[in-house]
Coordinates of C-alpha atoms in Angstrom, one line a residue:
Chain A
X1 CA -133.2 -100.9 145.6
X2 CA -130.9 -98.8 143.2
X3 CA -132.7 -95.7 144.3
X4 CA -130.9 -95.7 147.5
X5 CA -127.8 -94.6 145.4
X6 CA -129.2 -91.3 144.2
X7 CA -129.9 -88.6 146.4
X8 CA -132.7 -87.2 144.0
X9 CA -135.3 -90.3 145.1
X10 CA -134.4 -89.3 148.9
X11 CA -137.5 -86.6 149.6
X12 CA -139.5 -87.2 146.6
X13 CA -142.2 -89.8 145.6
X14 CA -141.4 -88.9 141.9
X15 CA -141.5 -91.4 139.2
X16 CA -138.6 -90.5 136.7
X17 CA -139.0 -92.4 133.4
X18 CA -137.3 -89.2 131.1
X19 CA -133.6 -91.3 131.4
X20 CA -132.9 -90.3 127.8
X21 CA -133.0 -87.1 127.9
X22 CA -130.8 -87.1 131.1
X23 CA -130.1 -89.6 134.3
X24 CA -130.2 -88.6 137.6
X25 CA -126.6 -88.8 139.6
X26 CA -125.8 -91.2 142.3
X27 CA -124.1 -90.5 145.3
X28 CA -120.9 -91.6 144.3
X29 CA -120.6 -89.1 141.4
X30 CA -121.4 -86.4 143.1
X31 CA -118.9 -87.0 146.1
X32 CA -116.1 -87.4 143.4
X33 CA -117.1 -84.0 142.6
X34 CA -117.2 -82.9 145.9
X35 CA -114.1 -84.2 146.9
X36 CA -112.5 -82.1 144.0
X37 CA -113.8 -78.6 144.9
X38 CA -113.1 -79.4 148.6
X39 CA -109.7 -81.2 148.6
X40 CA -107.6 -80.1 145.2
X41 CA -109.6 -77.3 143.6
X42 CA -106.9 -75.8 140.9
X43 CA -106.4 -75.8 137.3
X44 CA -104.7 -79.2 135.1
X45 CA -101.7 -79.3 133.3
X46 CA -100.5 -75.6 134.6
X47 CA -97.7 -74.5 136.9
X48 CA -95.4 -77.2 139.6
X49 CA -97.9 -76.7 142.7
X50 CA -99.0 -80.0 144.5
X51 CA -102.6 -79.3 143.8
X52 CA -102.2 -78.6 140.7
X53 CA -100.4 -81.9 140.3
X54 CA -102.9 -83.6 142.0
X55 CA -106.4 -82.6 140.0
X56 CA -103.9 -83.1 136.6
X57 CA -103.3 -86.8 138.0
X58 CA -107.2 -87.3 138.3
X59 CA -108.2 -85.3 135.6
X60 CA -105.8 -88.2 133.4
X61 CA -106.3 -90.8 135.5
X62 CA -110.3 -89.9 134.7
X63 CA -109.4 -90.3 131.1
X64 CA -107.8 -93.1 130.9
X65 CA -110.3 -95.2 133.2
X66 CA -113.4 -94.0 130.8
X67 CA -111.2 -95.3 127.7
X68 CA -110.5 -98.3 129.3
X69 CA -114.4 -98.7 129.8
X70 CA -115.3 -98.0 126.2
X71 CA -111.8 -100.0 125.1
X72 CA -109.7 -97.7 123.6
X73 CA -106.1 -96.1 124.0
X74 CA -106.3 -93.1 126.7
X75 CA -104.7 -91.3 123.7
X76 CA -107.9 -91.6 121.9
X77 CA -110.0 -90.0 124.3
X78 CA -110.9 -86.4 123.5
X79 CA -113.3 -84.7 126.1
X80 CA -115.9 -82.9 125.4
X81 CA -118.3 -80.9 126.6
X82 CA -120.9 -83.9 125.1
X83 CA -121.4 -85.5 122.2
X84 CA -123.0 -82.4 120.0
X85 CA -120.2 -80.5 121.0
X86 CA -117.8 -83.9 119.7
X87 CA -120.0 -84.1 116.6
X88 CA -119.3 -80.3 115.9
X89 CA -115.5 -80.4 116.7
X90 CA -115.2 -83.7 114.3
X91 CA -117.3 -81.9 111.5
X92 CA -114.8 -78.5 112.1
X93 CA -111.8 -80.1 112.5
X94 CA -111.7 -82.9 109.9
X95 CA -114.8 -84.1 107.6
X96 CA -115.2 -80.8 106.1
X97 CA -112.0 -80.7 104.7
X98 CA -111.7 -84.4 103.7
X99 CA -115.0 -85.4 102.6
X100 CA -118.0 -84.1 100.3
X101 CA -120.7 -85.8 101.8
X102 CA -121.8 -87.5 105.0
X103 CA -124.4 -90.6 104.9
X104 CA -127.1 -90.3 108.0
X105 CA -129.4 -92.6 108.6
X106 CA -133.1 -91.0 108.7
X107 CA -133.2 -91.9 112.7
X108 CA -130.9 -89.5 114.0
X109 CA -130.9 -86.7 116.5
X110 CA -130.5 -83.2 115.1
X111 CA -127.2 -83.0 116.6
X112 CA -126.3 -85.6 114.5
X113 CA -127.7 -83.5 111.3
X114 CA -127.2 -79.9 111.8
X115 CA -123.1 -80.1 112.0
X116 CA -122.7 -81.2 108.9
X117 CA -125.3 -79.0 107.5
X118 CA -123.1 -76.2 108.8
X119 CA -120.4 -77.0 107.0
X120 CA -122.1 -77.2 103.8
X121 CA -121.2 -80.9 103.4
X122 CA -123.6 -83.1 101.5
X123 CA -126.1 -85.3 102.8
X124 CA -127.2 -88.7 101.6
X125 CA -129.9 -90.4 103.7
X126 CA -130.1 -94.2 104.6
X127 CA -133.6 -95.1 105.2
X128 CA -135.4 -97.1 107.5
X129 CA -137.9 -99.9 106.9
X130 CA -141.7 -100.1 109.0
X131 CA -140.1 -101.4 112.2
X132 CA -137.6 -98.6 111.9
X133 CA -134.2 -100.7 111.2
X134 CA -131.7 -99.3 108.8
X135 CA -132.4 -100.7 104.8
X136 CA -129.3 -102.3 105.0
X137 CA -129.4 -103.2 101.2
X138 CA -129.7 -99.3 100.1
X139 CA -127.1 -98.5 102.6
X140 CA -125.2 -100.7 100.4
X141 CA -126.2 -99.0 97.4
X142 CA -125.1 -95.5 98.5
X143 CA -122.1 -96.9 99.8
X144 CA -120.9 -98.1 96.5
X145 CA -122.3 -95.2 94.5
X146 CA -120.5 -92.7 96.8
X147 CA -117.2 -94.7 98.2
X148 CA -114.9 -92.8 100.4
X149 CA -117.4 -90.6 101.9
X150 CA -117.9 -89.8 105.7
X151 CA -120.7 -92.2 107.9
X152 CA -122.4 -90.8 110.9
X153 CA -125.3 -93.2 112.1
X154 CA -126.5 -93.5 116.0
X155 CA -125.8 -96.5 117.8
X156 CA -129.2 -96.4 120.2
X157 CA -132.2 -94.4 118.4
X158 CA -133.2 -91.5 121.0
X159 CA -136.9 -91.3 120.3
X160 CA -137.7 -95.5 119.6
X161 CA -134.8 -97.2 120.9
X162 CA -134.0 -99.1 118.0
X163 CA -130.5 -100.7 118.2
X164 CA -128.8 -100.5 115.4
X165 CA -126.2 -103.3 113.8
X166 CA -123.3 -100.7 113.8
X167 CA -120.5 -103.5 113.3
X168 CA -121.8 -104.9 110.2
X169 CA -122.9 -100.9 109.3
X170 CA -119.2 -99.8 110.2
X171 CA -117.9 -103.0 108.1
X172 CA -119.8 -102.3 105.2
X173 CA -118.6 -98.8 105.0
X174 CA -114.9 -99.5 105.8
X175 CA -115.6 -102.1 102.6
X176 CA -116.0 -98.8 100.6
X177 CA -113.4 -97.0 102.4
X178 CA -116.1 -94.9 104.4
X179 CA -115.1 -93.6 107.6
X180 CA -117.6 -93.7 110.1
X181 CA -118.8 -91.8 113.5
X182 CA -121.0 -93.5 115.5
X183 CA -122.9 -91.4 118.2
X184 CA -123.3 -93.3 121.1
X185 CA -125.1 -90.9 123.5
X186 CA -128.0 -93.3 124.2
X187 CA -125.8 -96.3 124.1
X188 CA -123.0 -95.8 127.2
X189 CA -125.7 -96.4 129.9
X190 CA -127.3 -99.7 128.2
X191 CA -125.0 -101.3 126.1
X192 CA -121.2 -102.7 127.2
X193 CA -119.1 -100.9 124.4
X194 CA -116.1 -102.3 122.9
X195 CA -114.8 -100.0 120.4
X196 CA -111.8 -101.9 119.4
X197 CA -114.5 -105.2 118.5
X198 CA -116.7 -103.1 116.7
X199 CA -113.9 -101.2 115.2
X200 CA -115.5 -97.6 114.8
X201 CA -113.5 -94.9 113.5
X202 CA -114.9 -92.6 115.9
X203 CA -117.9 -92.3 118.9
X204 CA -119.5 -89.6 120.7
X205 CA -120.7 -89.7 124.2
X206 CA -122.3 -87.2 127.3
X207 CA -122.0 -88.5 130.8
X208 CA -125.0 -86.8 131.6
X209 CA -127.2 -89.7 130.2
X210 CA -125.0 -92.2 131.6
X211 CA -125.6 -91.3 135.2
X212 CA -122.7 -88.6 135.2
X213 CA -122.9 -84.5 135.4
X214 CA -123.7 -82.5 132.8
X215 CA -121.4 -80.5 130.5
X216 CA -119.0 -83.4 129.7
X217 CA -118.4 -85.7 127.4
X218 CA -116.0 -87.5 125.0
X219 CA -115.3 -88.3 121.3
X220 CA -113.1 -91.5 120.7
X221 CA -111.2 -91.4 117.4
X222 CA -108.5 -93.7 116.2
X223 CA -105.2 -92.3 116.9
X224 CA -103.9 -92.1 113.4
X225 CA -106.9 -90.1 112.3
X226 CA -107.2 -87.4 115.2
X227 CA -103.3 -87.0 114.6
X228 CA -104.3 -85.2 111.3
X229 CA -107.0 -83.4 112.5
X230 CA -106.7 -79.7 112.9
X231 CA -107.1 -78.0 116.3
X232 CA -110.8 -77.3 117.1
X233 CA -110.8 -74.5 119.1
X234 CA -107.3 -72.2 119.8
X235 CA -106.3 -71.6 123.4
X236 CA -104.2 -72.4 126.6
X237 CA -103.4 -76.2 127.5
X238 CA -103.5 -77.0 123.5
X239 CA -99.9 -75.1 122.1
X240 CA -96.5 -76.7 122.3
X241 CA -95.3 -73.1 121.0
X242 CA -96.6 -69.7 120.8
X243 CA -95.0 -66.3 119.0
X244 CA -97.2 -63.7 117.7
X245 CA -95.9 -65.5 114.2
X246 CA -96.9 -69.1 114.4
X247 CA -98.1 -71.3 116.8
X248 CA -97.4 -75.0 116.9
X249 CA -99.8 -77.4 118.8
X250 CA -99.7 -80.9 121.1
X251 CA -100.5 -84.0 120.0
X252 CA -103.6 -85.8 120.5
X253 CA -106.0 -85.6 122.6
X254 CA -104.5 -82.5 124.4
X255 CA -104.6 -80.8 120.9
X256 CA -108.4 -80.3 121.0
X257 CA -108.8 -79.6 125.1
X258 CA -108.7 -75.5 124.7
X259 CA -108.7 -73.8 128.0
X260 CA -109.9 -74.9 131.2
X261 CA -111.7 -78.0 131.2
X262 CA -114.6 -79.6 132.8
X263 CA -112.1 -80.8 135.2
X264 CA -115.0 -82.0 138.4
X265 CA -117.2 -83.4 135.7
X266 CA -114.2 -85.3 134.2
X267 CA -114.2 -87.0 137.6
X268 CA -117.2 -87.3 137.7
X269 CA -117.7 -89.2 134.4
X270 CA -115.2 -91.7 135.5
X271 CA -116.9 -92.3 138.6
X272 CA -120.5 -92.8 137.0
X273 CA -118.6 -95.1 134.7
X274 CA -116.9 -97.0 137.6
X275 CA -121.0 -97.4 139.2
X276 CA -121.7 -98.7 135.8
X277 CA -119.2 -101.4 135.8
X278 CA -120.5 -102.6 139.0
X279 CA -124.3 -103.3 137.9
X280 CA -123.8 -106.7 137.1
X281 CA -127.1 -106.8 135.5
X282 CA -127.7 -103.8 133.4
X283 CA -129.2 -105.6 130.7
X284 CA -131.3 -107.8 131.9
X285 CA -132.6 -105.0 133.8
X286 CA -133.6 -102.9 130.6
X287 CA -134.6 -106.1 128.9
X288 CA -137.6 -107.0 131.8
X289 CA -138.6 -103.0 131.9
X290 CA -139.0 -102.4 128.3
X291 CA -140.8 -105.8 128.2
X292 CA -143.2 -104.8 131.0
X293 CA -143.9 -101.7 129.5
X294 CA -144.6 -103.0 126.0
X295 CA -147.1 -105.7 127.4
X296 CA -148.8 -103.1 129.7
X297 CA -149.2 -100.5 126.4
X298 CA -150.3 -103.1 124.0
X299 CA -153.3 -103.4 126.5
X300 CA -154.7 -99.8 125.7
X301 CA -157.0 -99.2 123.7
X302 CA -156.3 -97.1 120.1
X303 CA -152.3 -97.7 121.2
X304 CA -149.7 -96.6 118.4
X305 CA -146.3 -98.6 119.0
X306 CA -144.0 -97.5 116.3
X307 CA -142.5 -100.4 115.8
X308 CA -142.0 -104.3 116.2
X309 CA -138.3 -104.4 116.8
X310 CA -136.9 -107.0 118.8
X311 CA -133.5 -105.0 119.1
X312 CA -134.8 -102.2 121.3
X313 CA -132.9 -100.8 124.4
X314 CA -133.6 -98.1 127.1
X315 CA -137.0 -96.5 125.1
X316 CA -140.3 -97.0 124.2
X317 CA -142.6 -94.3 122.3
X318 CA -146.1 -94.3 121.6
X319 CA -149.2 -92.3 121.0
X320 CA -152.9 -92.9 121.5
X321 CA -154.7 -92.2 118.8
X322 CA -156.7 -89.1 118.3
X323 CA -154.8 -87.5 121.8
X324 CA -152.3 -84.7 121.6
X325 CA -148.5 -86.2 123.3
X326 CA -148.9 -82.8 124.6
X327 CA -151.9 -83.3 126.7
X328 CA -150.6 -86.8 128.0
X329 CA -147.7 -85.1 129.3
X330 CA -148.8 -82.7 131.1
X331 CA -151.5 -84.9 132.8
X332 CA -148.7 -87.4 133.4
X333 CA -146.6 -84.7 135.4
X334 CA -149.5 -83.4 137.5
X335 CA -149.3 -87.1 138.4
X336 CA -145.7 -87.0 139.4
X337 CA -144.6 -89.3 136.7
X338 CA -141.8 -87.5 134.2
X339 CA -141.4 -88.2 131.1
X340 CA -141.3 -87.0 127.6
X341 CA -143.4 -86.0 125.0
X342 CA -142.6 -84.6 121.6
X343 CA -140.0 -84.9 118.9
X344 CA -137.2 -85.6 120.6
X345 CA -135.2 -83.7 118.6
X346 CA -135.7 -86.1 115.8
X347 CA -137.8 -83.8 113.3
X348 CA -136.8 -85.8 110.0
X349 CA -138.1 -89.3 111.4
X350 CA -141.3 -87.8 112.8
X351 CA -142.3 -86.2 109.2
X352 CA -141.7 -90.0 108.2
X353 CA -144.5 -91.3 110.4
X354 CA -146.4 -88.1 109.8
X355 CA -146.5 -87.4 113.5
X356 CA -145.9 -84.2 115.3
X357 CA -144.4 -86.2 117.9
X358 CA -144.7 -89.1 120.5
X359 CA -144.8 -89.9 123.8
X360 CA -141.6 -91.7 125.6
X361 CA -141.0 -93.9 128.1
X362 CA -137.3 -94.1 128.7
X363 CA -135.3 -96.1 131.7
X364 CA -132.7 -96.3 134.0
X365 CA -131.3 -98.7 136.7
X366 CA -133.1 -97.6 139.2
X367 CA -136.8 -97.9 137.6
X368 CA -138.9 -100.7 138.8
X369 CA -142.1 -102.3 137.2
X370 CA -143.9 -100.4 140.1
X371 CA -142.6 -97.2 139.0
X372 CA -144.0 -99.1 135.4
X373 CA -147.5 -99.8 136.7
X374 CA -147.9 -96.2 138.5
X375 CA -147.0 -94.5 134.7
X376 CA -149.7 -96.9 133.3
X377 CA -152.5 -96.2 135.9
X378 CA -151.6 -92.2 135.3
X379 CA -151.7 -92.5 131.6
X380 CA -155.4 -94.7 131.7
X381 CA -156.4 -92.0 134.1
X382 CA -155.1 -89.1 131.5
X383 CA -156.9 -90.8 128.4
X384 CA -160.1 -90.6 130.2
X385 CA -159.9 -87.1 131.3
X386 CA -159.2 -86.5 127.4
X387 CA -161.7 -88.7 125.4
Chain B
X1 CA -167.5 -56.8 124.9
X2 CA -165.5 -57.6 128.6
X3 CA -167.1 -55.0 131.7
X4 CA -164.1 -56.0 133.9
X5 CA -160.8 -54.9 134.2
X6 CA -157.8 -57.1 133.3
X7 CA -156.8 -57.5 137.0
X8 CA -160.5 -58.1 137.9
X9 CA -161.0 -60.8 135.0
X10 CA -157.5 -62.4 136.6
X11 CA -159.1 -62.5 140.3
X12 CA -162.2 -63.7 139.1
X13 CA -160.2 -66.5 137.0
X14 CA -158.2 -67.1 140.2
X15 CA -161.2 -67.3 142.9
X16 CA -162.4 -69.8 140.0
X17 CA -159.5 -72.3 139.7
X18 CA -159.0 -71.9 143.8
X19 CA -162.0 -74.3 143.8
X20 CA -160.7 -77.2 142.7
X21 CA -159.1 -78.8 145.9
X22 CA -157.2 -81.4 143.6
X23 CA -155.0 -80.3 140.9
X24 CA -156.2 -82.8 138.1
X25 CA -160.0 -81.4 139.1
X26 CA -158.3 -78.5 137.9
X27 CA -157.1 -79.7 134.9
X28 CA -160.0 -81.2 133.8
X29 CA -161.8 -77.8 133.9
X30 CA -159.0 -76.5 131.8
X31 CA -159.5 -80.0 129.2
X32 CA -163.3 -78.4 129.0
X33 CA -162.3 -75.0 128.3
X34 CA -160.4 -76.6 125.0
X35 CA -163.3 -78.8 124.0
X36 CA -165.2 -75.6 124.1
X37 CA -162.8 -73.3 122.4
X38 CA -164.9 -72.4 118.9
X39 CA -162.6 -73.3 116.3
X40 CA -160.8 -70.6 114.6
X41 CA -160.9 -70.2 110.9
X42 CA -159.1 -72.4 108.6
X43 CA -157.6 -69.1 106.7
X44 CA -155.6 -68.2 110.2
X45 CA -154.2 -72.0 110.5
X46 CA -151.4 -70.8 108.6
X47 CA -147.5 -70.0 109.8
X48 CA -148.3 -66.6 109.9
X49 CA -150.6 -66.9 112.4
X50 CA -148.8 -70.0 114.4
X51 CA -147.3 -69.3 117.7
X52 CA -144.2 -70.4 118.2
X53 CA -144.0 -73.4 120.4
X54 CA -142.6 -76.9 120.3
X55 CA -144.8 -79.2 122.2
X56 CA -148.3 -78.0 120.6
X57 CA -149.7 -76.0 117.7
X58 CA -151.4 -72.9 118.5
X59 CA -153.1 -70.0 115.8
X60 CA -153.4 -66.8 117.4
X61 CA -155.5 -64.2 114.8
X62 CA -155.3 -60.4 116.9
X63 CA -157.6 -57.7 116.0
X64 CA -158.7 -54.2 116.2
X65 CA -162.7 -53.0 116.2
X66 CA -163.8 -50.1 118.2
X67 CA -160.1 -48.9 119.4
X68 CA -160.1 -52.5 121.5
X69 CA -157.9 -55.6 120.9
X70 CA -159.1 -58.7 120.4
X71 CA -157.8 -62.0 120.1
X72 CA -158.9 -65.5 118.8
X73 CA -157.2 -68.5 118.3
X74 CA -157.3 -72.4 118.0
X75 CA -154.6 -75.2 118.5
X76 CA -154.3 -79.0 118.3
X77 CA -154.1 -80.0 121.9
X78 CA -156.7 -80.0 124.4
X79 CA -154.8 -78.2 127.7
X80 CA -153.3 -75.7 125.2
X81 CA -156.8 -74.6 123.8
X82 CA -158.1 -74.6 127.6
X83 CA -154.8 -72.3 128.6
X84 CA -154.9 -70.1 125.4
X85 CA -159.2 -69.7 126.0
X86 CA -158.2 -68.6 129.5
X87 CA -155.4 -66.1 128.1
X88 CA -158.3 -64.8 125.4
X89 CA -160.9 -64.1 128.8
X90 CA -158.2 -61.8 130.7
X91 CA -156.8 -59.8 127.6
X92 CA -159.7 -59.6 124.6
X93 CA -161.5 -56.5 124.4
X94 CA -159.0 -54.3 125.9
X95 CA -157.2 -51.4 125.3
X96 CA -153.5 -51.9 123.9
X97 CA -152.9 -49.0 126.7
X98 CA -154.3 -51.6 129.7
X99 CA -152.6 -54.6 128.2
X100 CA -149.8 -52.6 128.3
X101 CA -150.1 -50.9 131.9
X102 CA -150.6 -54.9 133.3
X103 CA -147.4 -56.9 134.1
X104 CA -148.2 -59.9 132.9
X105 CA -146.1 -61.3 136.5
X106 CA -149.9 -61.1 136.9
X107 CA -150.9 -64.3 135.7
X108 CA -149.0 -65.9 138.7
X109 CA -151.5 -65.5 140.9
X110 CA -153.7 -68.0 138.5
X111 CA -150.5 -70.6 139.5
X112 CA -150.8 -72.8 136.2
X113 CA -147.0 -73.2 135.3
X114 CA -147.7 -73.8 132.4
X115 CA -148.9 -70.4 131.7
X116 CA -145.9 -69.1 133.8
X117 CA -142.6 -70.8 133.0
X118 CA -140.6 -68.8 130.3
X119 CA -139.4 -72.3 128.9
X120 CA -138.3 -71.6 125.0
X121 CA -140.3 -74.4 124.1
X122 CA -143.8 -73.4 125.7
X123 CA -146.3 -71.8 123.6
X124 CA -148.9 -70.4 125.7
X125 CA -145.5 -68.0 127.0
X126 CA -145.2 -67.0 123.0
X127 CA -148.8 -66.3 122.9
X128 CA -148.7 -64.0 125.6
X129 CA -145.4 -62.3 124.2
X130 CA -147.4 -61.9 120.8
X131 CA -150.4 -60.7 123.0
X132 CA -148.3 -57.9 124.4
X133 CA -146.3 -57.4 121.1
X134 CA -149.3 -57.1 119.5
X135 CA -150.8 -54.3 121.7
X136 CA -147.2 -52.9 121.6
X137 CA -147.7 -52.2 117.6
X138 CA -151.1 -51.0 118.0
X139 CA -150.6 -48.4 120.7
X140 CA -147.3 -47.0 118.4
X141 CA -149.2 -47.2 115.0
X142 CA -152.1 -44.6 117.4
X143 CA -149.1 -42.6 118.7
X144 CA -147.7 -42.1 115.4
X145 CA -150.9 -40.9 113.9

């Protein structure tokens, strides 16, 4: 019983299925955190003292346990406050100066759309076919007609799950000298990620959807690239040298950590990554719940799956036909069962379908095919309080 | 034309919905109250008219006659229309001075969160901010005449 390891599922008979948008925490995250405020409480990389020392020694050793996770050099490893923010400080502090135009594909997340838009840059969009997986053969196409431009595609769709082949995207692109983000927010808590195998040129994650606290994350770049970036944001903890005249910076990752940092999430990031490592099966778990769940929907009547995908992970979405997702989920959480309805933050792909929105089913370790069944038996019950 | 008072329409809205022993009773009353909201016309469906609100769509037309506000509106989902016809019943054919003079902390006591929670994304909140902001203009537009 994985619910034993979060405190949330202690004095509550809630069914949590809105894993996407965030996780809950297990124990062992929040007594890293704990342990902070209550044994070393100071600031990093500031001043001699022994607790300063100390919470600059985790802080680093926090960094360089979550790169080895994701397979990378700990000087590769910015943090974040998530992966918007590391989206907005890669747009800010590098593709707007060195590329015109970004290629999305037409499933992302609208923090994956309205950076670039900020910066004026042009956008190209790769589109999807009926089950939702990337045209791989107009990718090409805008690849070759607009070489060396900047590639920003999620690894796990948010709103339908869809995996998407990012090696052979990231491939292709590097074939047309593309550089290429990937945003992996949805990703770190299903997939094992091996950066160096897959050979990204950069990748966003949050902790918070990965079973770690908000307000942290991290964006991997290759060394040689975040050592021509510009600084994102000015402050202490990021200068080498500082007149009234000039200032001169650190290297990378330092570089782009202005001020104080998210020094007890930090911690606890690494230790919701270290709880990761440990669930031997992850996969297979995510595999037999999504399966459930898509036999159990296809059994309703007027059902609209979005897609036939075999390379889903961690989400399902659907809508029954001639309901509002509105009115499902709010007779779903009278029922205790949470999870979420609407666009997910994924406006462009909803025009597509010419929905307003859908409803989502979307997992963690700790769900069960009970916690399945119960969803099921509230939504049948919802459907006929609506027909 | 409404013979009660805003606070009386709210505790007689309140000794209503404290009959339903189960809340999804309760929601189901509210599901009926949508089926029954008339339809508003097609010529307010329009983004002037929409409420702003992320999970649903909801039209709210407000209007003067006889020195009374009143309010009508329509929407796409079911709850929504039951929540909005219940915000229509407290606050339609009232003065903009006793809209004003009632603190809409009011509603409370009806304890639908949906109604209550001042979430950025919940429509039935924006309608009752346009409600209010609506009443707001009219009692100025009388003060400044």
């Amino acid at each position: 019983m994985y619910k034993d390891d979060f405190p949330f599922f202690k004095d509550n008979d809630l069914i949590y299925l809105d894993n996407a948008a965030t996780s809950q925490k297990p124990q062992v995250v929040l007594d890293k955190m704990n342990e902070y405020y209550t044994q070393y409480c100071s600031n990093t990389h500031r001043g001699s003292h022994d607790l300063g020392n100390r919470a600059t020694q985790e802080y680093e050793d926090a960094r360089a346990s979550i790169a080895k996770f994701m397979g990378v050099g700990v000087n590769e490893l910015i943090f974040t406050r998530g992966t918007t923010e590391a989206i907005n400080l890669l747009a800010t502090a590098y593709v707007k100066d060195n590329f015109d135009r970004v290629m999305l594909s037409e499933l992302e997340h609208h923090s994956n759309i309205v950076p670039w838009q900020l910066h004026g840059l042009q956008i190209e969009v790769i589109p999807v076919d009926k089950d939702l997986n990337i045209d791989i053969k107009t990718y090409e196409q805008l690849l070759q007609k607009y070489p060396k431009s900047f590639v920003s595609i999620t690894h796990i769709s948010n709103a339908f799950g869809i995996i998407n082949p990012i090696k052979e995207l990231i491939s292709l692109a590097h074939k047309y000298e593309c550089q290429v983000l990937i945003d992996g927010a949805q990703a770190l808590a299903h997939l094992s990620i091996d950066l160096k195998d897959i050979d990204a040129d950069f990748y966003a994650v949050s902790a918070h959807k990965a079973y770690g606290p908000t307000g942290i994350g991290a964006l991997y770049g290759k060394y040689e690239l975040l050592d021509k970036m510009k600084p994102y944001q000015g402050g202490g903890s990021m200068i080498d040298d500082v007149t009234f005249e000039y200032s001169s910076f650190l290297d990378p990752p330092w570089r782009f950590e202005a001020g104080t940092q998210a020094i007890a999430e930090a911690l606890g990031f690494r230790a919701a990554l270290e709880y990761i490592s440990k669930l031997k099966d992850l996969q297979a778990h995510n595999k037999i719940l999504l399966e459930h769940a898509k036999s159990e929907l296809k059994n309703i009547d007027e059902i609209e799956l979005y897609t036939d995908a075999k390379n889903i992970s961690g989400n399902i979405s659907f809508n029954i036909k001639g309901i509002h997702h509105d009115d499902i989920g709010i007779l779903l959480s009278k029922q205790n069962i949470m999870l979420r309805t609407g666009h997910h933050c994924a406006m462009p792909i909803m025009k597509k379908l010419g929905i307003e929105g859908t409803i989502r089913l979307s997992f963690a370790i700790y769900n069960t095919k009970e916690d399945i069944d119960k969803c099921i038996e509230a939504l049948l019950k919802a459907i006929r309080m609506l027909r | 034309m409404s013979h009660l008072s805003i606070q009386e329409e709210i505790d007689l809205l309140c000794s209503e919905l404290e009959l339903f022993d189960d809340v999804m009773d309760k929601y189901e009353y509210i599901i009926e109250l949508g089926k029954q909201l008339l339809p508003i016309d097609e010529k307010y469906q329009t983004p002037v008219f929409k409420v702003q609100g992320c999970q649903s769509q909801i039209w709210l037309h407000p209007y003067v006659k006889d020195e009374k506000l009143y309010f009508e509106a329509g929407g796409d989902a079911l709850i929504a229309k039951g929540l909005v016809d219940i915000l229509i019943r407290i606050y339609s054919g009232h003065s903009a001075k006793e809209i004003l003079d009632t603190n809409s902390a009011k509603l409370k006591e009806l304890h639908l969160s949906e109604i209550i929670s001042s979430g950025r994304q919940n429509g039935i909140a924006s309608m009752l901010k346009r409600i209010y902001g609506f009443a707001k203009e009219v009692s100025e537009d009388k003060g400044g005449k």
